[in-house]
Amino acid sequence: MSSSSCTTKYDVFISFRGEDTRETFTAHLSKALENKTIRAYVDDRLPRGEEIWPTLEEAIESSLMSIVIFSENYATSKWCLEELVKIIQWREDHGQVVIPVFYRTEPSHIRYQRGSFEKAFAKHERDFAESESNREKIRKWRKALKKSADICGWHSKNYA
């Protein structure tokens, strides 16, 4: 556990696939939170030249809750999947509240890695499943997706 786990810097950590939602849903959510004076961490705040993973890990650990915006291409991003593993681990170990948002995707696609999630994992397995450590990483990603899809969340089709 890092020292950041003792301090709260953000109310919310937002995990999202930039190409899917950065300029749309995530931008609106971030602005709405800001208008309510809720401190949200969005990865566009990463200082240039800084190590990415330690900064993301610290932001997750120093947030009261995480919102995970699952979109069609979420699983194509290794960074998103790494964030998700950390978020689920932090939820289990420290009780962080996690709210999944199913943005134009179905929870069952995430839970069972179907549709675009199945395609993304087929590519991950082709690209880097040659070592046992990478196969273990893929297993962790799959497990985190299943666990997060089992959490009661918000589905965009309910508000379309």
PDB file of C-alpha atoms in Angstrom:
ATOM      1  CA  MET A   1       0.000   0.000   0.000  1.00  0.00           C
ATOM      2  CA  SER A   2       1.396   3.386  -0.910  1.00  0.00           C
ATOM      3  CA  SER A   3       1.401   6.414   1.333  1.00  0.00           C
ATOM      4  CA  SER A   4      -1.270   7.990  -0.887  1.00  0.00           C
ATOM      5  CA  SER A   5      -3.837   5.552   0.500  1.00  0.00           C
ATOM      6  CA  CYS A   6      -4.049   7.668   3.659  1.00  0.00           C
ATOM      7  CA  THR A   7      -4.999  10.889   1.908  1.00  0.00           C
ATOM      8  CA  THR A   8      -7.936  11.830  -0.265  1.00  0.00           C
ATOM      9  CA  LYS A   9      -7.088  14.066  -3.202  1.00  0.00           C
ATOM     10  CA  TYR A  10     -10.117  13.315  -5.370  1.00  0.00           C
ATOM     11  CA  ASP A  11     -13.735  12.505  -4.794  1.00  0.00           C
ATOM     12  CA  VAL A  12     -13.928  10.444  -7.998  1.00  0.00           C
ATOM     13  CA  PHE A  13     -11.500   8.650 -10.302  1.00  0.00           C
ATOM     14  CA  ILE A  14     -12.963   8.268 -13.799  1.00  0.00           C
ATOM     15  CA  SER A  15     -11.778   5.332 -15.902  1.00  0.00           C
ATOM     16  CA  PHE A  16     -12.751   5.569 -19.582  1.00  0.00           C
ATOM     17  CA  ARG A  17     -11.603   4.854 -23.129  1.00  0.00           C
ATOM     18  CA  GLY A  18     -10.671   8.251 -24.503  1.00  0.00           C
ATOM     19  CA  GLU A  19     -11.479   7.613 -28.148  1.00  0.00           C
ATOM     20  CA  ASP A  20     -15.004   6.483 -27.213  1.00  0.00           C
ATOM     21  CA  THR A  21     -16.121   9.025 -24.618  1.00  0.00           C
ATOM     22  CA  ARG A  22     -13.528  11.765 -23.894  1.00  0.00           C
ATOM     23  CA  GLU A  23     -15.304  14.476 -25.919  1.00  0.00           C
ATOM     24  CA  THR A  24     -18.842  13.283 -25.196  1.00  0.00           C
ATOM     25  CA  PHE A  25     -20.058  11.417 -22.118  1.00  0.00           C
ATOM     26  CA  THR A  26     -16.871  11.780 -20.050  1.00  0.00           C
ATOM     27  CA  ALA A  27     -16.578  15.495 -20.816  1.00  0.00           C
ATOM     28  CA  HIS A  28     -20.194  16.082 -19.753  1.00  0.00           C
ATOM     29  CA  LEU A  29     -19.801  13.958 -16.613  1.00  0.00           C
ATOM     30  CA  SER A  30     -16.583  15.718 -15.639  1.00  0.00           C
ATOM     31  CA  LYS A  31     -18.176  19.155 -16.144  1.00  0.00           C
ATOM     32  CA  ALA A  32     -21.282  18.175 -14.148  1.00  0.00           C
ATOM     33  CA  LEU A  33     -19.115  16.940 -11.272  1.00  0.00           C
ATOM     34  CA  GLU A  34     -17.031  20.122 -11.391  1.00  0.00           C
ATOM     35  CA  ASN A  35     -20.211  22.228 -11.277  1.00  0.00           C
ATOM     36  CA  LYS A  36     -21.147  20.419  -8.058  1.00  0.00           C
ATOM     37  CA  THR A  37     -17.609  21.036  -6.685  1.00  0.00           C
ATOM     38  CA  ILE A  38     -16.836  17.323  -6.838  1.00  0.00           C
ATOM     39  CA  ARG A  39     -13.129  16.752  -7.448  1.00  0.00           C
ATOM     40  CA  ALA A  40     -12.769  14.256 -10.286  1.00  0.00           C
ATOM     41  CA  TYR A  41      -9.543  12.805 -11.641  1.00  0.00           C
ATOM     42  CA  VAL A  42      -9.558  12.537 -15.424  1.00  0.00           C
ATOM     43  CA  ASP A  43      -6.371  11.329 -17.130  1.00  0.00           C
ATOM     44  CA  ASP A  44      -5.983  14.497 -19.191  1.00  0.00           C
ATOM     45  CA  ARG A  45      -4.356  15.938 -16.080  1.00  0.00           C
ATOM     46  CA  LEU A  46      -1.245  13.781 -16.443  1.00  0.00           C
ATOM     47  CA  PRO A  47       1.809  16.043 -16.402  1.00  0.00           C
ATOM     48  CA  ARG A  48       3.954  15.660 -19.501  1.00  0.00           C
ATOM     49  CA  GLY A  49       7.062  13.562 -19.013  1.00  0.00           C
ATOM     50  CA  GLU A  50       5.722  11.920 -15.857  1.00  0.00           C
ATOM     51  CA  GLU A  51       5.547   8.158 -15.404  1.00  0.00           C
ATOM     52  CA  ILE A  52       1.968   7.242 -16.271  1.00  0.00           C
ATOM     53  CA  TRP A  53       1.225   4.159 -14.140  1.00  0.00           C
ATOM     54  CA  PRO A  54       2.411   5.464 -10.738  1.00  0.00           C
ATOM     55  CA  THR A  55       0.361   8.618 -11.290  1.00  0.00           C
ATOM     56  CA  LEU A  56      -2.769   6.651 -12.216  1.00  0.00           C
ATOM     57  CA  GLU A  57      -2.291   4.241  -9.327  1.00  0.00           C
ATOM     58  CA  GLU A  58      -1.932   7.103  -6.858  1.00  0.00           C
ATOM     59  CA  ALA A  59      -5.036   8.807  -8.270  1.00  0.00           C
ATOM     60  CA  ILE A  60      -7.085   5.619  -7.812  1.00  0.00           C
ATOM     61  CA  GLU A  61      -5.790   5.109  -4.274  1.00  0.00           C
ATOM     62  CA  SER A  62      -6.434   8.714  -3.289  1.00  0.00           C
ATOM     63  CA  SER A  63     -10.022   8.817  -4.579  1.00  0.00           C
ATOM     64  CA  LEU A  64     -13.122   8.136  -2.514  1.00  0.00           C
ATOM     65  CA  MET A  65     -14.799   6.330  -5.403  1.00  0.00           C
ATOM     66  CA  SER A  66     -14.283   5.253  -8.993  1.00  0.00           C
ATOM     67  CA  ILE A  67     -16.595   5.527 -11.960  1.00  0.00           C
ATOM     68  CA  VAL A  68     -15.771   3.089 -14.750  1.00  0.00           C
ATOM     69  CA  ILE A  69     -17.275   4.058 -18.098  1.00  0.00           C
ATOM     70  CA  PHE A  70     -17.487   0.864 -20.123  1.00  0.00           C
ATOM     71  CA  SER A  71     -17.756   1.631 -23.822  1.00  0.00           C
ATOM     72  CA  GLU A  72     -17.375  -0.426 -26.966  1.00  0.00           C
ATOM     73  CA  ASN A  73     -13.573  -0.104 -27.153  1.00  0.00           C
ATOM     74  CA  TYR A  74     -12.791  -0.053 -23.419  1.00  0.00           C
ATOM     75  CA  ALA A  75     -11.123  -3.487 -23.504  1.00  0.00           C
ATOM     76  CA  THR A  76      -8.855  -2.551 -26.420  1.00  0.00           C
ATOM     77  CA  SER A  77      -6.864  -0.365 -24.025  1.00  0.00           C
ATOM     78  CA  LYS A  78      -4.316  -2.135 -21.831  1.00  0.00           C
ATOM     79  CA  TRP A  79      -4.230   1.030 -19.687  1.00  0.00           C
ATOM     80  CA  CYS A  80      -8.000   0.859 -19.079  1.00  0.00           C
ATOM     81  CA  LEU A  81      -7.746  -2.810 -18.148  1.00  0.00           C
ATOM     82  CA  GLU A  82      -4.831  -2.140 -15.775  1.00  0.00           C
ATOM     83  CA  GLU A  83      -6.821   0.678 -14.150  1.00  0.00           C
ATOM     84  CA  LEU A  84      -9.777  -1.652 -13.775  1.00  0.00           C
ATOM     85  CA  VAL A  85      -7.701  -4.343 -12.055  1.00  0.00           C
ATOM     86  CA  LYS A  86      -6.400  -1.720  -9.607  1.00  0.00           C
ATOM     87  CA  ILE A  87      -9.884  -0.281  -9.034  1.00  0.00           C
ATOM     88  CA  ILE A  88     -11.389  -3.699  -8.270  1.00  0.00           C
ATOM     89  CA  GLN A  89      -8.436  -4.591  -6.017  1.00  0.00           C
ATOM     90  CA  TRP A  90      -8.821  -1.259  -4.179  1.00  0.00           C
ATOM     91  CA  ARG A  91     -12.559  -1.908  -3.815  1.00  0.00           C
ATOM     92  CA  GLU A  92     -11.948  -5.359  -2.325  1.00  0.00           C
ATOM     93  CA  ASP A  93      -9.070  -4.314  -0.060  1.00  0.00           C
ATOM     94  CA  HIS A  94     -10.234  -0.851   1.041  1.00  0.00           C
ATOM     95  CA  GLY A  95     -13.960  -0.666   0.330  1.00  0.00           C
ATOM     96  CA  GLN A  96     -13.773   1.980  -2.377  1.00  0.00           C
ATOM     97  CA  VAL A  97     -17.167   2.578  -3.992  1.00  0.00           C
ATOM     98  CA  VAL A  98     -17.176   1.611  -7.670  1.00  0.00           C
ATOM     99  CA  ILE A  99     -19.926   2.641 -10.074  1.00  0.00           C
ATOM    100  CA  PRO A 100     -19.881   1.028 -13.502  1.00  0.00           C
ATOM    101  CA  VAL A 101     -21.472   2.947 -16.350  1.00  0.00           C
ATOM    102  CA  PHE A 102     -22.461   0.841 -19.345  1.00  0.00           C
ATOM    103  CA  TYR A 103     -22.201   3.374 -22.160  1.00  0.00           C
ATOM    104  CA  ARG A 104     -23.617   1.943 -25.369  1.00  0.00           C
ATOM    105  CA  THR A 105     -22.584  -1.552 -24.326  1.00  0.00           C
ATOM    106  CA  GLU A 106     -24.234  -4.409 -22.503  1.00  0.00           C
ATOM    107  CA  PRO A 107     -23.158  -5.622 -19.053  1.00  0.00           C
ATOM    108  CA  SER A 108     -23.277  -9.206 -20.355  1.00  0.00           C
ATOM    109  CA  HIS A 109     -20.700  -8.325 -23.042  1.00  0.00           C
ATOM    110  CA  ILE A 110     -18.372  -7.172 -20.289  1.00  0.00           C
ATOM    111  CA  ARG A 111     -19.144 -10.005 -17.872  1.00  0.00           C
ATOM    112  CA  TYR A 112     -18.571 -12.751 -20.466  1.00  0.00           C
ATOM    113  CA  GLN A 113     -16.265 -10.818 -22.833  1.00  0.00           C
ATOM    114  CA  ARG A 114     -18.574 -11.009 -25.822  1.00  0.00           C
ATOM    115  CA  GLY A 115     -18.908  -8.727 -28.823  1.00  0.00           C
ATOM    116  CA  SER A 116     -16.213  -6.048 -28.977  1.00  0.00           C
ATOM    117  CA  PHE A 117     -14.767  -7.303 -25.668  1.00  0.00           C
ATOM    118  CA  GLU A 118     -14.269 -10.764 -27.153  1.00  0.00           C
ATOM    119  CA  LYS A 119     -12.497  -9.250 -30.182  1.00  0.00           C
ATOM    120  CA  ALA A 120     -10.259  -7.133 -27.948  1.00  0.00           C
ATOM    121  CA  PHE A 121      -9.197 -10.155 -25.894  1.00  0.00           C
ATOM    122  CA  ALA A 122      -8.534 -12.236 -28.998  1.00  0.00           C
ATOM    123  CA  LYS A 123      -6.130  -9.486 -30.109  1.00  0.00           C
ATOM    124  CA  HIS A 124      -4.492  -9.204 -26.672  1.00  0.00           C
ATOM    125  CA  GLU A 125      -3.955 -12.956 -26.619  1.00  0.00           C
ATOM    126  CA  ARG A 126      -2.442 -12.926 -30.128  1.00  0.00           C
ATOM    127  CA  ASP A 127      -0.228  -9.937 -29.398  1.00  0.00           C
ATOM    128  CA  PHE A 128       1.301 -10.817 -26.071  1.00  0.00           C
ATOM    129  CA  ALA A 129       0.199 -14.064 -24.492  1.00  0.00           C
ATOM    130  CA  GLU A 130       3.535 -15.740 -25.190  1.00  0.00           C
ATOM    131  CA  SER A 131       4.742 -15.537 -21.588  1.00  0.00           C
ATOM    132  CA  GLU A 132       3.121 -16.859 -18.432  1.00  0.00           C
ATOM    133  CA  SER A 133       3.236 -13.389 -16.839  1.00  0.00           C
ATOM    134  CA  ASN A 134       1.270 -11.945 -19.763  1.00  0.00           C
ATOM    135  CA  ARG A 135      -1.249 -14.797 -19.674  1.00  0.00           C
ATOM    136  CA  GLU A 136      -1.712 -14.096 -15.945  1.00  0.00           C
ATOM    137  CA  LYS A 137      -2.262 -10.409 -16.721  1.00  0.00           C
ATOM    138  CA  ILE A 138      -4.973 -11.346 -19.235  1.00  0.00           C
ATOM    139  CA  ARG A 139      -6.625 -13.599 -16.628  1.00  0.00           C
ATOM    140  CA  LYS A 140      -6.641 -10.684 -14.159  1.00  0.00           C
ATOM    141  CA  TRP A 141      -8.204  -8.396 -16.782  1.00  0.00           C
ATOM    142  CA  ARG A 142     -10.950 -10.940 -17.487  1.00  0.00           C
ATOM    143  CA  LYS A 143     -11.650 -11.447 -13.772  1.00  0.00           C
ATOM    144  CA  ALA A 144     -11.816  -7.671 -13.140  1.00  0.00           C
ATOM    145  CA  LEU A 145     -14.258  -7.228 -16.033  1.00  0.00           C
ATOM    146  CA  LYS A 146     -16.516  -9.964 -14.679  1.00  0.00           C
ATOM    147  CA  LYS A 147     -16.446  -8.576 -11.143  1.00  0.00           C
ATOM    148  CA  SER A 148     -17.154  -5.029 -12.291  1.00  0.00           C
ATOM    149  CA  ALA A 149     -20.048  -6.110 -14.523  1.00  0.00           C
ATOM    150  CA  ASP A 150     -21.594  -7.801 -11.488  1.00  0.00           C
ATOM    151  CA  ILE A 151     -21.735  -4.466  -9.606  1.00  0.00           C
ATOM    152  CA  CYS A 152     -25.021  -2.623  -9.892  1.00  0.00           C
ATOM    153  CA  GLY A 153     -24.379   0.334 -12.160  1.00  0.00           C
ATOM    154  CA  TRP A 154     -25.885   2.803 -14.611  1.00  0.00           C
ATOM    155  CA  HIS A 155     -26.888   1.824 -18.151  1.00  0.00           C
ATOM    156  CA  SER A 156     -27.079   4.513 -20.836  1.00  0.00           C
ATOM    157  CA  LYS A 157     -30.005   2.829 -22.607  1.00  0.00           C
ATOM    158  CA  ASN A 158     -32.146   3.618 -19.560  1.00  0.00           C
ATOM    159  CA  TYR A 159     -31.704   7.333 -20.288  1.00  0.00           C
ATOM    160  CA  ALA A 160     -31.540   7.511 -24.067  1.00  0.00           C
TER     161      ALA A 160
END
